[in-house]
Short mmCIF file of the N, C-alpha and C atoms (twelve columns), coordinates in Angstrom:
data_MODEL
# 
_entry.id   MODEL 
# 
loop_
_atom_site.group_PDB 
_atom_site.id 
_atom_site.type_symbol 
_atom_site.label_atom_id 
_atom_site.label_alt_id 
_atom_site.label_comp_id 
_atom_site.label_asym_id 
_atom_site.label_seq_id 
_atom_site.Cartn_x 
_atom_site.Cartn_y 
_atom_site.Cartn_z 
_atom_site.pdbx_PDB_model_num 
ATOM 1   N N  . MET A 1   -11.653 0.130   12.131  1 
ATOM 2   C CA . MET A 1   -11.317 0.233   10.723  1 
ATOM 3   C C  . MET A 1   -9.907  0.799   10.534  1 
ATOM 4   N N  . ILE A 2   -9.562  1.801   11.317  1 
ATOM 5   C CA . ILE A 2   -8.243  2.416   11.197  1 
ATOM 6   C C  . ILE A 2   -7.154  1.410   11.538  1 
ATOM 7   N N  . ILE A 3   -7.415  0.541   12.519  1 
ATOM 8   C CA . ILE A 3   -6.415  -0.461  12.899  1 
ATOM 9   C C  . ILE A 3   -6.163  -1.418  11.740  1 
ATOM 10  N N  . LEU A 4   -7.224  -1.815  11.038  1 
ATOM 11  C CA . LEU A 4   -7.047  -2.688  9.873   1 
ATOM 12  C C  . LEU A 4   -6.252  -1.992  8.778   1 
ATOM 13  N N  . LEU A 5   -6.543  -0.722  8.548   1 
ATOM 14  C CA . LEU A 5   -5.783  0.026   7.546   1 
ATOM 15  C C  . LEU A 5   -4.319  0.102   7.926   1 
ATOM 16  N N  . LEU A 6   -4.058  0.323   9.205   1 
ATOM 17  C CA . LEU A 6   -2.680  0.400   9.678   1 
ATOM 18  C C  . LEU A 6   -1.959  -0.929  9.473   1 
ATOM 19  N N  . LEU A 7   -2.617  -2.036  9.819   1 
ATOM 20  C CA . LEU A 7   -1.991  -3.350  9.668   1 
ATOM 21  C C  . LEU A 7   -1.724  -3.686  8.204   1 
ATOM 22  N N  . PHE A 8   -2.702  -3.430  7.339   1 
ATOM 23  C CA . PHE A 8   -2.509  -3.717  5.918   1 
ATOM 24  C C  . PHE A 8   -1.432  -2.829  5.318   1 
ATOM 25  N N  . SER A 9   -1.448  -1.543  5.660   1 
ATOM 26  C CA . SER A 9   -0.453  -0.625  5.107   1 
ATOM 27  C C  . SER A 9   0.941   -0.974  5.590   1 
ATOM 28  N N  . ARG A 10  1.052   -1.297  6.865   1 
ATOM 29  C CA . ARG A 10  2.360   -1.629  7.425   1 
ATOM 30  C C  . ARG A 10  2.886   -2.929  6.815   1 
ATOM 31  N N  . SER A 11  2.016   -3.930  6.674   1 
ATOM 32  C CA . SER A 11  2.438   -5.196  6.063   1 
ATOM 33  C C  . SER A 11  2.868   -4.987  4.616   1 
ATOM 34  N N  . THR A 12  2.140   -4.143  3.902   1 
ATOM 35  C CA . THR A 12  2.493   -3.855  2.518   1 
ATOM 36  C C  . THR A 12  3.821   -3.114  2.447   1 
ATOM 37  N N  . GLY A 13  4.012   -2.143  3.327   1 
ATOM 38  C CA . GLY A 13  5.277   -1.405  3.361   1 
ATOM 39  C C  . GLY A 13  6.452   -2.295  3.702   1 
ATOM 40  N N  . LEU A 14  6.257   -3.199  4.656   1 
ATOM 41  C CA . LEU A 14  7.320   -4.144  5.004   1 
ATOM 42  C C  . LEU A 14  7.648   -5.046  3.821   1 
ATOM 43  N N  . ALA A 15  6.615   -5.479  3.103   1 
ATOM 44  C CA . ALA A 15  6.838   -6.348  1.944   1 
ATOM 45  C C  . ALA A 15  7.611   -5.618  0.852   1 
ATOM 46  N N  . LEU A 16  7.303   -4.355  0.634   1 
ATOM 47  C CA . LEU A 16  8.001   -3.591  -0.405  1 
ATOM 48  C C  . LEU A 16  9.434   -3.269  -0.018  1 
ATOM 49  N N  . HIS A 17  9.703   -3.168  1.278   1 
ATOM 50  C CA . HIS A 17  11.067  -2.896  1.739   1 
ATOM 51  C C  . HIS A 17  11.856  -4.187  1.989   1 
ATOM 52  N N  . GLY A 18  11.248  -5.345  1.676   1 
ATOM 53  C CA . GLY A 18  11.943  -6.621  1.811   1 
ATOM 54  C C  . GLY A 18  12.099  -7.100  3.240   1 
ATOM 55  N N  . GLN A 19  11.240  -6.632  4.151   1 
ATOM 56  C CA . GLN A 19  11.353  -7.019  5.547   1 
ATOM 57  C C  . GLN A 19  10.158  -7.833  6.032   1 
ATOM 58  N N  . ALA A 20  9.305   -8.256  5.129   1 
ATOM 59  C CA . ALA A 20  8.160   -9.094  5.483   1 
ATOM 60  C C  . ALA A 20  8.497   -10.545 5.149   1 
ATOM 61  N N  . PRO A 21  7.741   -11.486 5.704   1 
ATOM 62  C CA . PRO A 21  7.952   -12.888 5.314   1 
ATOM 63  C C  . PRO A 21  7.749   -13.065 3.809   1 
ATOM 64  N N  . ARG A 22  8.395   -14.070 3.262   1 
ATOM 65  C CA . ARG A 22  8.381   -14.276 1.817   1 
ATOM 66  C C  . ARG A 22  6.976   -14.503 1.265   1 
ATOM 67  N N  . TYR A 23  6.124   -15.202 2.019   1 
ATOM 68  C CA . TYR A 23  4.778   -15.474 1.519   1 
ATOM 69  C C  . TYR A 23  3.949   -14.189 1.419   1 
ATOM 70  N N  . ILE A 24  4.257   -13.181 2.219   1 
ATOM 71  C CA . ILE A 24  3.580   -11.884 2.107   1 
ATOM 72  C C  . ILE A 24  4.179   -11.094 0.941   1 
ATOM 73  N N  . SER A 25  5.498   -11.112 0.828   1 
ATOM 74  C CA . SER A 25  6.170   -10.358 -0.238  1 
ATOM 75  C C  . SER A 25  5.773   -10.852 -1.623  1 
ATOM 76  N N  . GLU A 26  5.464   -12.131 -1.749  1 
ATOM 77  C CA . GLU A 26  5.069   -12.683 -3.045  1 
ATOM 78  C C  . GLU A 26  3.682   -12.216 -3.471  1 
ATOM 79  N N  . LEU A 27  2.859   -11.768 -2.521  1 
ATOM 80  C CA . LEU A 27  1.508   -11.310 -2.835  1 
ATOM 81  C C  . LEU A 27  1.470   -9.854  -3.287  1 
ATOM 82  N N  . VAL A 28  2.547   -9.122  -3.059  1 
ATOM 83  C CA . VAL A 28  2.614   -7.698  -3.391  1 
ATOM 84  C C  . VAL A 28  3.527   -7.531  -4.604  1 
ATOM 85  N N  . ILE A 29  2.937   -7.168  -5.745  1 
ATOM 86  C CA . ILE A 29  3.687   -7.077  -6.998  1 
ATOM 87  C C  . ILE A 29  3.714   -5.619  -7.460  1 
ATOM 88  N N  . PRO A 30  4.903   -5.018  -7.565  1 
ATOM 89  C CA . PRO A 30  4.986   -3.629  -8.046  1 
ATOM 90  C C  . PRO A 30  4.544   -3.514  -9.504  1 
ATOM 91  N N  . PHE A 31  3.893   -2.399  -9.820  1 
ATOM 92  C CA . PHE A 31  3.418   -2.127  -11.173 1 
ATOM 93  C C  . PHE A 31  4.556   -1.537  -12.000 1 
ATOM 94  N N  . THR A 32  4.894   -2.197  -13.093 1 
ATOM 95  C CA . THR A 32  5.906   -1.683  -14.017 1 
ATOM 96  C C  . THR A 32  5.277   -1.633  -15.409 1 
ATOM 97  N N  . PRO A 33  4.947   -0.439  -15.902 1 
ATOM 98  C CA . PRO A 33  4.294   -0.338  -17.209 1 
ATOM 99  C C  . PRO A 33  5.243   -0.684  -18.349 1 
ATOM 100 N N  . ALA A 34  4.678   -1.137  -19.444 1 
ATOM 101 C CA . ALA A 34  5.480   -1.502  -20.612 1 
ATOM 102 C C  . ALA A 34  5.998   -0.263  -21.335 1 
ATOM 103 N N  . ARG A 35  5.242   0.837   -21.240 1 
ATOM 104 C CA . ARG A 35  5.652   2.094   -21.868 1 
ATOM 105 C C  . ARG A 35  6.007   3.105   -20.794 1 
ATOM 106 N N  . HIS A 36  6.598   4.208   -21.205 1 
ATOM 107 C CA . HIS A 36  6.948   5.271   -20.266 1 
ATOM 108 C C  . HIS A 36  5.687   6.062   -19.928 1 
ATOM 109 N N  . LEU A 37  5.272   5.995   -18.665 1 
ATOM 110 C CA . LEU A 37  4.082   6.702   -18.201 1 
ATOM 111 C C  . LEU A 37  4.438   7.589   -17.014 1 
ATOM 112 N N  . ARG A 38  3.588   8.598   -16.759 1 
ATOM 113 C CA . ARG A 38  3.823   9.447   -15.592 1 
ATOM 114 C C  . ARG A 38  3.655   8.669   -14.294 1 
ATOM 115 N N  . SER A 39  2.827   7.645   -14.309 1 
ATOM 116 C CA . SER A 39  2.593   6.843   -13.107 1 
ATOM 117 C C  . SER A 39  3.710   5.832   -12.854 1 
ATOM 118 N N  . GLN A 40  4.726   5.835   -13.693 1 
ATOM 119 C CA . GLN A 40  5.821   4.874   -13.569 1 
ATOM 120 C C  . GLN A 40  6.563   5.030   -12.246 1 
ATOM 121 N N  . ASN A 41  6.715   6.248   -11.761 1 
ATOM 122 C CA . ASN A 41  7.448   6.503   -10.523 1 
ATOM 123 C C  . ASN A 41  6.534   6.670   -9.317  1 
ATOM 124 N N  . ALA A 42  5.282   6.255   -9.423  1 
ATOM 125 C CA . ALA A 42  4.314   6.452   -8.344  1 
ATOM 126 C C  . ALA A 42  4.313   5.308   -7.329  1 
ATOM 127 N N  . ASN A 43  5.138   4.286   -7.516  1 
ATOM 128 C CA . ASN A 43  5.194   3.124   -6.612  1 
ATOM 129 C C  . ASN A 43  3.833   2.467   -6.441  1 
ATOM 130 N N  . LEU A 44  3.139   2.243   -7.542  1 
ATOM 131 C CA . LEU A 44  1.845   1.581   -7.499  1 
ATOM 132 C C  . LEU A 44  2.035   0.070   -7.475  1 
ATOM 133 N N  . LEU A 45  0.997   -0.630  -7.043  1 
ATOM 134 C CA . LEU A 45  1.013   -2.091  -7.004  1 
ATOM 135 C C  . LEU A 45  -0.045  -2.635  -7.948  1 
ATOM 136 N N  . ILE A 46  0.176   -3.834  -8.453  1 
ATOM 137 C CA . ILE A 46  -0.788  -4.488  -9.335  1 
ATOM 138 C C  . ILE A 46  -1.939  -5.014  -8.486  1 
ATOM 139 N N  . GLU A 47  -3.163  -4.644  -8.882  1 
ATOM 140 C CA . GLU A 47  -4.359  -5.139  -8.200  1 
ATOM 141 C C  . GLU A 47  -4.813  -6.412  -8.901  1 
ATOM 142 N N  . THR A 48  -4.740  -7.529  -8.199  1 
ATOM 143 C CA . THR A 48  -5.135  -8.807  -8.786  1 
ATOM 144 C C  . THR A 48  -6.651  -8.884  -8.896  1 
ATOM 145 N N  . ARG A 49  -7.110  -9.646  -9.850  1 
ATOM 146 C CA . ARG A 49  -8.547  -9.824  -10.085 1 
ATOM 147 C C  . ARG A 49  -8.942  -11.252 -9.720  1 
ATOM 148 N N  . PHE A 50  -10.153 -11.395 -9.210  1 
ATOM 149 C CA . PHE A 50  -10.694 -12.704 -8.887  1 
ATOM 150 C C  . PHE A 50  -12.002 -12.890 -9.635  1 
ATOM 151 N N  . LYS A 51  -12.283 -14.116 -10.044 1 
ATOM 152 C CA . LYS A 51  -13.540 -14.393 -10.730 1 
ATOM 153 C C  . LYS A 51  -14.713 -14.376 -9.757  1 
ATOM 154 N N  . SER A 52  -14.485 -14.844 -8.552  1 
ATOM 155 C CA . SER A 52  -15.544 -14.920 -7.553  1 
ATOM 156 C C  . SER A 52  -15.460 -13.726 -6.611  1 
ATOM 157 N N  . ASN A 53  -16.596 -13.195 -6.248  1 
ATOM 158 C CA . ASN A 53  -16.634 -12.085 -5.301  1 
ATOM 159 C C  . ASN A 53  -16.755 -12.565 -3.861  1 
ATOM 160 N N  . CYS A 54  -16.794 -13.854 -3.654  1 
ATOM 161 C CA . CYS A 54  -17.026 -14.404 -2.320  1 
ATOM 162 C C  . CYS A 54  -15.954 -13.959 -1.329  1 
ATOM 163 N N  . TYR A 55  -14.693 -14.270 -1.604  1 
ATOM 164 C CA . TYR A 55  -13.606 -13.890 -0.709  1 
ATOM 165 C C  . TYR A 55  -12.589 -12.972 -1.380  1 
ATOM 166 N N  . GLY A 56  -12.719 -12.776 -2.657  1 
ATOM 167 C CA . GLY A 56  -11.705 -12.055 -3.412  1 
ATOM 168 C C  . GLY A 56  -11.393 -10.664 -2.908  1 
ATOM 169 N N  . ASP A 57  -12.414 -9.867  -2.571  1 
ATOM 170 C CA . ASP A 57  -12.180 -8.494  -2.137  1 
ATOM 171 C C  . ASP A 57  -11.554 -8.410  -0.755  1 
ATOM 172 N N  . ARG A 58  -11.659 -9.476  0.030   1 
ATOM 173 C CA . ARG A 58  -11.099 -9.459  1.385   1 
ATOM 174 C C  . ARG A 58  -9.724  -10.100 1.465   1 
ATOM 175 N N  . ALA A 59  -9.244  -10.657 0.380   1 
ATOM 176 C CA . ALA A 59  -7.933  -11.304 0.381   1 
ATOM 177 C C  . ALA A 59  -6.835  -10.250 0.449   1 
ATOM 178 N N  . PHE A 60  -5.732  -10.591 1.104   1 
ATOM 179 C CA . PHE A 60  -4.620  -9.652  1.237   1 
ATOM 180 C C  . PHE A 60  -4.087  -9.246  -0.124  1 
ATOM 181 N N  . SER A 61  -3.992  -10.213 -1.043  1 
ATOM 182 C CA . SER A 61  -3.431  -9.921  -2.368  1 
ATOM 183 C C  . SER A 61  -4.325  -8.977  -3.171  1 
ATOM 184 N N  . ARG A 62  -5.572  -8.829  -2.794  1 
ATOM 185 C CA . ARG A 62  -6.496  -7.909  -3.474  1 
ATOM 186 C C  . ARG A 62  -6.623  -6.586  -2.721  1 
ATOM 187 N N  . PHE A 63  -6.773  -6.664  -1.390  1 
ATOM 188 C CA . PHE A 63  -7.048  -5.467  -0.596  1 
ATOM 189 C C  . PHE A 63  -5.810  -4.609  -0.368  1 
ATOM 190 N N  . ALA A 64  -4.659  -5.230  -0.130  1 
ATOM 191 C CA . ALA A 64  -3.438  -4.468  0.157   1 
ATOM 192 C C  . ALA A 64  -3.025  -3.572  -1.016  1 
ATOM 193 N N  . PRO A 65  -2.980  -4.073  -2.265  1 
ATOM 194 C CA . PRO A 65  -2.643  -3.165  -3.372  1 
ATOM 195 C C  . PRO A 65  -3.677  -2.056  -3.574  1 
ATOM 196 N N  . ARG A 66  -4.948  -2.374  -3.376  1 
ATOM 197 C CA . ARG A 66  -5.988  -1.354  -3.529  1 
ATOM 198 C C  . ARG A 66  -5.811  -0.253  -2.484  1 
ATOM 199 N N  . LEU A 67  -5.539  -0.644  -1.257  1 
ATOM 200 C CA . LEU A 67  -5.311  0.324   -0.186  1 
ATOM 201 C C  . LEU A 67  -4.031  1.118   -0.441  1 
ATOM 202 N N  . TRP A 68  -2.964  0.435   -0.839  1 
ATOM 203 C CA . TRP A 68  -1.675  1.091   -1.102  1 
ATOM 204 C C  . TRP A 68  -1.807  2.125   -2.227  1 
ATOM 205 N N  . ASN A 69  -2.518  1.768   -3.303  1 
ATOM 206 C CA . ASN A 69  -2.666  2.675   -4.440  1 
ATOM 207 C C  . ASN A 69  -3.549  3.877   -4.115  1 
ATOM 208 N N  . SER A 70  -4.406  3.761   -3.090  1 
ATOM 209 C CA . SER A 70  -5.285  4.875   -2.733  1 
ATOM 210 C C  . SER A 70  -4.615  5.874   -1.794  1 
ATOM 211 N N  . MET A 71  -3.470  5.524   -1.225  1 
ATOM 212 C CA . MET A 71  -2.776  6.431   -0.318  1 
ATOM 213 C C  . MET A 71  -1.982  7.468   -1.111  1 
ATOM 214 N N  . PRO A 72  -1.579  8.571   -0.457  1 
ATOM 215 C CA . PRO A 72  -0.788  9.591   -1.161  1 
ATOM 216 C C  . PRO A 72  0.503   9.002   -1.726  1 
ATOM 217 N N  . HIS A 73  0.917   9.484   -2.888  1 
ATOM 218 C CA . HIS A 73  2.082   8.917   -3.574  1 
ATOM 219 C C  . HIS A 73  3.382   9.159   -2.825  1 
ATOM 220 N N  . GLY A 74  3.475   10.222  -2.075  1 
ATOM 221 C CA . GLY A 74  4.693   10.508  -1.321  1 
ATOM 222 C C  . GLY A 74  4.960   9.491   -0.236  1 
ATOM 223 N N  . LEU A 75  3.914   8.827   0.231   1 
ATOM 224 C CA . LEU A 75  4.064   7.835   1.290   1 
ATOM 225 C C  . LEU A 75  4.856   6.625   0.816   1 
ATOM 226 N N  . GLY A 76  4.642   6.209   -0.402  1 
ATOM 227 C CA . GLY A 76  5.342   5.042   -0.926  1 
ATOM 228 C C  . GLY A 76  6.764   5.316   -1.375  1 
ATOM 229 N N  . LYS A 77  7.162   6.583   -1.431  1 
ATOM 230 C CA . LYS A 77  8.496   6.923   -1.904  1 
ATOM 231 C C  . LYS A 77  9.528   6.986   -0.789  1 
ATOM 232 N N  . CYS A 78  9.133   6.700   0.440   1 
ATOM 233 C CA . CYS A 78  10.085  6.727   1.557   1 
ATOM 234 C C  . CYS A 78  11.135  5.645   1.353   1 
ATOM 235 N N  . SER A 79  12.379  6.008   1.564   1 
ATOM 236 C CA . SER A 79  13.461  5.049   1.341   1 
ATOM 237 C C  . SER A 79  13.715  4.168   2.555   1 
ATOM 238 N N  . SER A 80  13.379  4.639   3.748   1 
ATOM 239 C CA . SER A 80  13.616  3.840   4.951   1 
ATOM 240 C C  . SER A 80  12.287  3.465   5.596   1 
ATOM 241 N N  . LEU A 81  12.321  2.414   6.383   1 
ATOM 242 C CA . LEU A 81  11.118  1.943   7.050   1 
ATOM 243 C C  . LEU A 81  10.656  2.927   8.121   1 
ATOM 244 N N  . SER A 82  11.575  3.570   8.823   1 
ATOM 245 C CA . SER A 82  11.183  4.532   9.858   1 
ATOM 246 C C  . SER A 82  10.493  5.749   9.237   1 
ATOM 247 N N  . CYS A 83  10.966  6.191   8.085   1 
ATOM 248 C CA . CYS A 83  10.320  7.298   7.368   1 
ATOM 249 C C  . CYS A 83  8.909   6.890   6.942   1 
ATOM 250 N N  . PHE A 84  8.765   5.668   6.429   1 
ATOM 251 C CA . PHE A 84  7.458   5.170   6.008   1 
ATOM 252 C C  . PHE A 84  6.489   5.115   7.182   1 
ATOM 253 N N  . LYS A 85  6.937   4.588   8.324   1 
ATOM 254 C CA . LYS A 85  6.069   4.494   9.496   1 
ATOM 255 C C  . LYS A 85  5.617   5.872   9.963   1 
ATOM 256 N N  . LYS A 86  6.531   6.821   9.959   1 
ATOM 257 C CA . LYS A 86  6.218   8.181   10.401  1 
ATOM 258 C C  . LYS A 86  5.158   8.810   9.498   1 
ATOM 259 N N  . HIS A 87  5.350   8.703   8.184   1 
ATOM 260 C CA . HIS A 87  4.390   9.284   7.251   1 
ATOM 261 C C  . HIS A 87  3.056   8.534   7.269   1 
ATOM 262 N N  . LEU A 88  3.094   7.223   7.495   1 
ATOM 263 C CA . LEU A 88  1.861   6.441   7.574   1 
ATOM 264 C C  . LEU A 88  1.034   6.861   8.780   1 
ATOM 265 N N  . LYS A 89  1.679   7.027   9.934   1 
ATOM 266 C CA . LYS A 89  0.955   7.467   11.130  1 
ATOM 267 C C  . LYS A 89  0.346   8.850   10.920  1 
ATOM 268 N N  . THR A 90  1.089   9.741   10.296  1 
ATOM 269 C CA . THR A 90  0.574   11.086  10.034  1 
ATOM 270 C C  . THR A 90  -0.629  11.033  9.100   1 
ATOM 271 N N  . TYR A 91  -0.530  10.240  8.033   1 
ATOM 272 C CA . TYR A 91  -1.629  10.117  7.075   1 
ATOM 273 C C  . TYR A 91  -2.878  9.533   7.735   1 
ATOM 274 N N  . LEU A 92  -2.724  8.461   8.516   1 
ATOM 275 C CA . LEU A 92  -3.878  7.844   9.164   1 
ATOM 276 C C  . LEU A 92  -4.496  8.766   10.205  1 
ATOM 277 N N  . PHE A 93  -3.682  9.509   10.939  1 
ATOM 278 C CA . PHE A 93  -4.200  10.459  11.917  1 
ATOM 279 C C  . PHE A 93  -5.006  11.548  11.220  1 
ATOM 280 N N  . GLN A 94  -4.468  12.084  10.138  1 
ATOM 281 C CA . GLN A 94  -5.165  13.149  9.420   1 
ATOM 282 C C  . GLN A 94  -6.460  12.655  8.789   1 
ATOM 283 N N  . SER A 95  -6.466  11.429  8.277   1 
ATOM 284 C CA . SER A 95  -7.684  10.913  7.660   1 
ATOM 285 C C  . SER A 95  -8.720  10.505  8.703   1 
ATOM 286 N N  . ALA A 96  -8.282  10.077  9.891   1 
ATOM 287 C CA . ALA A 96  -9.227  9.678   10.933  1 
ATOM 288 C C  . ALA A 96  -9.890  10.881  11.586  1 
ATOM 289 N N  . PHE A 97  -9.137  11.941  11.792  1 
ATOM 290 C CA . PHE A 97  -9.657  13.107  12.501  1 
ATOM 291 C C  . PHE A 97  -9.904  14.296  11.585  1 
ATOM 292 N N  . LYS A 98  -9.825  14.089  10.287  1 
ATOM 293 C CA . LYS A 98  -10.096 15.121  9.286   1 
ATOM 294 C C  . LYS A 98  -9.300  16.393  9.543   1 
ATOM 295 N N  . VAL A 99  -8.017  16.222  9.809   1 
ATOM 296 C CA . VAL A 99  -7.119  17.350  10.039  1 
ATOM 297 C C  . VAL A 99  -6.710  17.913  8.683   1 
ATOM 298 N N  . PRO A 100 -6.868  19.221  8.472   1 
ATOM 299 C CA . PRO A 100 -6.453  19.782  7.177   1 
ATOM 300 C C  . PRO A 100 -4.939  19.740  7.026   1 
ATOM 301 N N  . THR A 101 -4.494  19.404  5.836   1 
ATOM 302 C CA . THR A 101 -3.052  19.358  5.580   1 
ATOM 303 C C  . THR A 101 -2.536  20.756  5.295   1 
ATOM 304 N N  . ILE A 102 -1.290  20.982  5.643   1 
ATOM 305 C CA . ILE A 102 -0.683  22.312  5.463   1 
ATOM 306 C C  . ILE A 102 0.118   22.334  4.186   1 
# 
């Protein structure tokens, strides 16, 4: 399970930093509210909806934004890819082994 989370998070991070293939980047849409909200600077993604539950929840365009939005907000604010990878590994390690944060 952790490996899948790592792959989805890394693919999403690459797409947001413009380093993923175009077909992946097109599936990840940043959330931009129409009004000024506190969540405006949280780097959230739009979660697409599907009418059918058959494959919808397992699709990259559905699962990646849901996973990205559930991670800590500081993780998405990294300006470089190396910073993002470092914080992603730390987050996944802490969540897998239940390490208390300092």
